[in-house]
CSV table of C-alpha atoms in Angstrom, one decimal:
chain,number,residue,atom,x,y,z
V,1,MET,CA,81.8,21.7,-1.5
V,2,GLU,CA,79.2,23.8,0.3
V,3,PHE,CA,79.4,27.3,1.8
V,4,ASN,CA,77.7,30.0,3.9
V,5,LEU,CA,78.1,33.4,2.4
V,6,LYS,CA,77.7,36.2,4.7
V,7,ILE,CA,77.2,39.0,1.9
V,8,TRP,CA,76.8,42.8,2.1
V,9,ARG,CA,73.7,44.0,0.4
V,10,GLN,CA,73.1,47.5,-0.4
V,11,LYS,CA,70.1,48.7,-2.6
V,12,ASN,CA,71.8,51.8,-3.7
V,13,ALA,CA,74.3,54.6,-2.7
V,14,LYS,CA,72.0,56.3,-0.3
V,15,ALA,CA,70.4,53.1,1.2
V,16,LYS,CA,71.5,51.5,4.5
V,17,GLY,CA,73.4,48.4,3.8
V,18,HIS,CA,73.5,45.0,5.7
V,19,PHE,CA,74.6,41.6,5.7
V,20,GLU,CA,72.7,38.7,4.3
V,21,THR,CA,73.4,35.1,4.8
V,22,TYR,CA,73.3,32.5,1.7
V,23,HIS,CA,73.6,28.7,1.6
V,24,VAL,CA,75.4,27.4,-1.6
V,25,SER,CA,76.2,23.8,-2.3
V,26,GLY,CA,77.5,21.8,-5.3
V,27,ILE,CA,80.6,23.8,-5.7
V,28,GLU,CA,83.6,22.3,-7.6
V,29,SER,CA,86.9,23.1,-5.5
V,30,ASP,CA,88.3,24.4,-9.2
V,31,ALA,CA,85.4,26.9,-9.4
V,32,SER,CA,86.5,30.6,-9.1
V,33,PHE,CA,85.1,32.7,-6.4
V,34,LEU,CA,83.3,34.5,-9.2
V,35,GLU,CA,81.8,31.4,-10.8
V,36,MET,CA,80.5,30.5,-7.4
V,37,LEU,CA,78.8,33.9,-7.0
V,38,ASP,CA,77.3,33.2,-10.5
V,39,ILE,CA,76.0,30.1,-9.1
V,40,LEU,CA,74.5,31.7,-6.2
V,41,ASN,CA,72.6,34.4,-8.3
V,42,GLU,CA,71.3,31.6,-10.5
V,43,GLN,CA,69.9,30.1,-7.4
V,44,LEU,CA,68.5,33.5,-6.2
V,45,ILE,CA,66.9,33.9,-9.4
V,46,ARG,CA,65.3,30.4,-9.3
V,47,GLU,CA,64.0,31.1,-5.8
V,48,GLY,CA,62.7,34.4,-7.0
V,49,ALA,CA,60.6,32.7,-9.5
V,50,ASP,CA,59.2,30.4,-7.0
V,51,PRO,CA,56.5,31.8,-4.7
V,52,VAL,CA,56.7,29.3,-2.0
V,53,ALA,CA,60.6,30.3,-1.8
V,54,VAL,CA,59.7,33.8,-1.4
V,55,ASP,CA,57.3,33.0,1.1
V,56,ARG,CA,60.1,31.4,3.2
V,57,GLY,CA,62.3,34.5,2.6
V,58,CYS,CA,64.9,32.8,0.5
V,59,SER,CA,65.5,35.4,-1.9
V,60,SER,CA,64.4,38.9,-0.5
V,61,SER,CA,67.1,40.9,-2.3
V,62,GLY,CA,67.5,39.2,-5.6
V,63,PRO,CA,70.8,38.5,-7.3
V,64,VAL,CA,74.0,39.9,-5.7
V,65,SER,CA,75.5,42.7,-7.9
V,66,PHE,CA,79.4,42.4,-8.2
V,67,ASP,CA,81.7,44.0,-10.6
V,68,HIS,CA,83.8,41.9,-13.2
V,69,ASP,CA,84.9,41.8,-17.0
V,70,CYS,CA,88.0,40.0,-18.1
V,71,ARG,CA,88.0,37.2,-15.5
V,72,GLU,CA,91.8,36.7,-16.4
V,73,GLY,CA,93.3,39.1,-13.7
V,74,ILE,CA,93.9,41.9,-16.0
V,75,CYS,CA,91.3,44.4,-15.8
V,76,GLY,CA,91.0,44.7,-12.2
V,77,ALA,CA,87.1,45.2,-11.7
V,78,CYS,CA,86.5,42.2,-9.6
V,79,SER,CA,87.3,44.1,-6.4
V,80,LEU,CA,86.0,42.3,-3.4
V,81,TYR,CA,87.0,42.1,0.2
V,82,ILE,CA,86.7,38.6,1.2
V,83,ASP,CA,87.3,37.3,4.7
V,84,GLY,CA,89.0,40.5,5.8
V,85,ARG,CA,91.4,40.7,2.6
V,86,ALA,CA,91.3,42.5,-0.7
V,87,HIS,CA,91.0,39.8,-3.3
V,88,GLY,CA,90.6,37.0,-0.8
V,89,PRO,CA,93.1,34.6,1.2
V,90,ASP,CA,95.7,34.2,-1.6
V,91,GLU,CA,98.8,36.2,-2.6
V,92,HIS,CA,99.3,38.3,-5.8
V,93,ILE,CA,95.7,37.3,-7.3
V,94,THR,CA,92.5,39.2,-8.1
V,95,THR,CA,89.2,37.9,-7.1
V,96,CYS,CA,88.7,36.3,-10.4
V,97,GLN,CA,91.8,34.0,-9.9
V,98,LEU,CA,90.8,33.1,-6.6
V,99,PHE,CA,89.6,29.5,-6.2
V,100,MET,CA,87.1,27.9,-3.7
V,101,ARG,CA,89.8,25.1,-2.7
V,102,HIS,CA,91.5,27.8,-0.7
V,103,PHE,CA,88.5,27.7,1.5
V,104,LYS,CA,87.3,24.8,3.6
V,105,ASP,CA,84.4,22.9,3.0
V,106,GLY,CA,81.3,24.2,4.9
V,107,ALA,CA,82.9,27.6,5.7
V,108,THR,CA,81.4,30.8,6.3
V,109,ILE,CA,82.7,33.5,4.0
V,110,THR,CA,82.2,37.0,4.5
V,111,VAL,CA,82.1,39.1,1.3
V,112,GLU,CA,82.1,42.9,1.2
V,113,PRO,CA,82.8,45.9,-1.2
V,114,PHE,CA,86.0,47.8,-1.2
V,115,ARG,CA,85.6,50.3,1.7
V,116,SER,CA,86.9,53.9,1.0
V,117,ARG,CA,85.3,57.3,1.3
V,118,ALA,CA,86.8,57.7,-2.2
V,119,PHE,CA,85.1,54.5,-3.5
V,120,PRO,CA,81.5,55.0,-2.8
V,121,VAL,CA,79.2,51.9,-3.1
V,122,ILE,CA,76.8,51.9,-5.8
V,123,LYS,CA,75.0,48.7,-5.0
V,124,ASP,CA,75.6,45.6,-3.1
V,125,LEU,CA,79.4,44.7,-3.7
V,126,VAL,CA,79.8,47.4,-6.6
V,127,VAL,CA,81.8,50.6,-5.7
V,128,ASP,CA,82.4,53.7,-7.8
V,129,ARG,CA,86.1,53.9,-8.5
V,130,THR,CA,86.1,56.7,-11.0
V,131,ALA,CA,88.2,58.6,-8.7
V,132,TYR,CA,91.2,56.6,-10.1
V,133,ASP,CA,90.1,57.8,-13.5
V,134,LYS,CA,90.1,61.4,-12.4
V,135,ILE,CA,93.4,61.2,-10.9
V,136,LEU,CA,94.9,59.6,-14.4
V,137,GLN,CA,93.2,62.6,-16.1
V,138,ALA,CA,95.0,65.1,-13.8
V,139,GLY,CA,98.5,63.3,-14.8
V,140,GLY,CA,97.7,63.4,-18.4
V,141,PHE,CA,99.7,62.0,-21.2
V,142,ILE,CA,103.2,62.5,-22.3
V,143,SER,CA,103.2,65.4,-25.1
V,144,VAL,CA,106.7,64.5,-26.6
V,145,ARG,CA,106.2,64.1,-30.3
V,146,THR,CA,107.7,60.7,-31.5
V,147,GLY,CA,106.9,60.4,-35.1
V,148,ALA,CA,107.5,57.2,-36.8
V,149,ALA,CA,108.3,54.4,-34.6
V,150,GLN,CA,112.0,54.2,-33.9
V,151,ASP,CA,114.2,51.4,-33.5
V,152,ALA,CA,114.7,50.0,-30.0
V,153,ASN,CA,118.4,51.0,-29.7
V,154,GLU,CA,117.9,54.6,-30.7
V,155,ILE,CA,116.6,55.4,-27.2
V,156,LEU,CA,119.2,53.8,-24.8
V,157,ILE,CA,117.4,52.7,-21.5
V,158,SER,CA,119.2,50.5,-19.2
V,159,HIS,CA,117.7,47.0,-18.6
V,160,ASP,CA,117.2,47.6,-14.8
V,161,THR,CA,115.3,51.0,-15.5
V,162,ALA,CA,113.1,49.7,-18.2
V,163,GLU,CA,112.1,46.7,-15.8
V,164,LYS,CA,111.2,49.1,-13.1
V,165,SER,CA,109.2,51.1,-15.2
V,166,MET,CA,107.3,48.0,-16.7
V,167,ASP,CA,106.7,46.7,-12.9
V,168,ALA,CA,105.1,50.0,-12.0
V,169,ALA,CA,103.0,50.1,-15.3
V,170,SER,CA,101.8,46.4,-14.4
V,171,CYS,CA,99.1,48.3,-11.8
V,172,ILE,CA,95.8,47.3,-12.8
V,173,GLY,CA,93.9,50.2,-10.9
V,174,CYS,CA,92.0,47.6,-8.9
V,175,GLY,CA,91.9,49.5,-5.6
V,176,ALA,CA,93.3,46.8,-3.4
V,177,CYS,CA,95.8,49.3,-2.0
V,178,VAL,CA,93.2,51.8,-1.0
V,179,ALA,CA,90.7,49.1,0.5
V,180,THR,CA,93.8,47.7,2.5
V,181,CYS,CA,95.3,50.9,4.0
V,182,ARG,CA,94.0,51.8,7.1
V,183,ASN,CA,94.0,55.4,6.0
V,184,GLY,CA,92.6,54.7,2.4
V,185,SER,CA,95.6,56.1,0.8
V,186,ALA,CA,96.2,55.8,-3.0
V,187,MET,CA,99.7,56.6,-2.8
V,188,LEU,CA,100.7,53.1,-4.3
V,189,PHE,CA,98.4,53.5,-7.2
V,190,VAL,CA,99.5,57.2,-7.9
V,191,ALA,CA,103.2,56.3,-7.4
V,192,ALA,CA,103.1,53.5,-9.9
V,193,ARG,CA,101.6,55.7,-12.6
V,194,VAL,CA,104.1,58.5,-11.9
V,195,SER,CA,107.0,56.2,-11.8
V,196,SER,CA,106.2,54.4,-15.1
V,197,LEU,CA,106.6,57.4,-16.9
V,198,ALA,CA,109.0,59.3,-14.7
V,199,LEU,CA,111.6,56.5,-15.2
V,200,LEU,CA,111.5,57.0,-19.1
V,201,PRO,CA,113.1,59.8,-21.2
V,202,GLN,CA,109.7,60.5,-22.9
V,203,GLY,CA,108.1,61.0,-19.3
V,204,LYS,CA,110.7,63.3,-17.7
V,205,VAL,CA,109.8,66.3,-19.9
V,206,GLU,CA,106.3,66.6,-17.7
V,207,ALA,CA,107.5,64.7,-14.7
V,208,LYS,CA,107.1,67.6,-12.3
V,209,ARG,CA,103.8,68.9,-13.4
V,210,ARG,CA,102.4,65.2,-13.5
V,211,ALA,CA,103.6,64.5,-9.8
V,212,GLU,CA,102.1,67.6,-8.5
V,213,ALA,CA,98.6,67.5,-10.4
V,214,MET,CA,98.2,63.8,-9.6
V,215,VAL,CA,99.0,64.4,-5.8
V,216,ALA,CA,96.9,67.3,-5.8
V,217,LYS,CA,93.9,65.5,-7.2
V,218,MET,CA,94.4,62.6,-4.9
V,219,ASP,CA,94.0,64.8,-1.9
V,220,GLU,CA,91.1,66.5,-3.5
V,221,LEU,CA,89.3,63.4,-3.8
V,222,GLY,CA,89.5,62.5,-0.1
V,223,PHE,CA,92.1,59.6,-0.3
V,224,GLY,CA,94.1,59.1,3.1
V,225,ASN,CA,97.9,59.8,3.8
V,226,CYS,CA,100.5,57.0,3.6
V,227,THR,CA,101.8,56.1,6.7
V,228,ASN,CA,104.3,53.3,5.4
V,229,THR,CA,102.7,50.2,6.9
V,230,ARG,CA,103.2,48.5,3.4
V,231,ALA,CA,99.9,46.9,3.6
V,232,CYS,CA,99.3,48.1,0.0
V,233,GLU,CA,102.4,46.3,-1.4
V,234,LEU,CA,101.3,42.8,0.5
V,235,GLU,CA,97.8,42.9,-1.1
V,236,CYS,CA,98.8,44.3,-4.3
V,237,PRO,CA,97.8,41.6,-6.9
V,238,LYS,CA,100.8,42.7,-9.1
V,239,GLY,CA,103.1,43.0,-6.5
V,240,VAL,CA,103.9,46.9,-6.9
V,241,SER,CA,106.6,47.6,-4.7
V,242,VAL,CA,106.4,50.7,-2.3
V,243,GLU,CA,109.8,51.7,-3.7
V,244,HIS,CA,107.7,53.6,-6.2
V,245,ILE,CA,106.0,55.6,-3.4
V,246,ALA,CA,109.7,56.9,-2.4
V,247,ARG,CA,110.1,57.9,-6.2
V,248,LEU,CA,106.9,59.7,-6.1
V,249,ASN,CA,107.9,61.7,-3.0
V,250,ARG,CA,111.0,62.7,-4.7
V,251,GLU,CA,109.4,63.7,-7.8
V,252,PHE,CA,106.8,65.8,-5.9
V,253,LEU,CA,109.5,67.4,-3.7
V,254,LYS,CA,111.7,68.2,-6.6
V,255,ALA,CA,108.5,69.9,-8.5
V,256,HIS,CA,107.7,71.7,-5.3
V,257,PHE,CA,111.1,73.3,-4.5
V,258,SER,CA,111.7,74.1,-8.2
V,259,ASN,CA,108.5,76.4,-8.4
């Protein structure tokens, strides 16, 4: 397979970015999107070492910078905006789980970084998502002393509640919800983090403080407001439900009116 790649290039956070177009060929249909980018970068490195190729303008910007880590859909690092969708044209996957068979042979593919005021571009397709870390730090950990590990049946939690908590905890913090939301809202991410603890006995002790602190930090960092379009739920690679946003709102209101 062969493709024309229209890729966002930006030297650094202060530089003005632009799109550059590259051609890749010999791509296997079962190659992942990141493997395809690896092949492109190997091509650009070879062209950069070839004076003739440089004279022809084949590798003016060098290899493309993009973020990745586990390549197994776990870490959430591979955050790319592909053909107008976070993580590309497939359902409930991260970019590393997107395969080239989802594109037509010879297609032109547009690749951009996640766009958000709270996620500034570092270089090319890499964005700074430390805003998420700051929100998590504001929420803190549970401080209940649990001592030695208890038997599972000593703390009674219904199966339905446990499943909802685990569903919320499945959020990998990739930022697709923010990149997809027309307001750049981080409500789904914050709601997932709040719900995963608020549903459990251990998390209820500090539930009010946690909800207030995380929402305040989210607003401080420049994320937008939620207007319930549910685009975040649609593009979330783990299918985290907007039901958790409703729970976050309830937790926040309880905290606000109990002060």
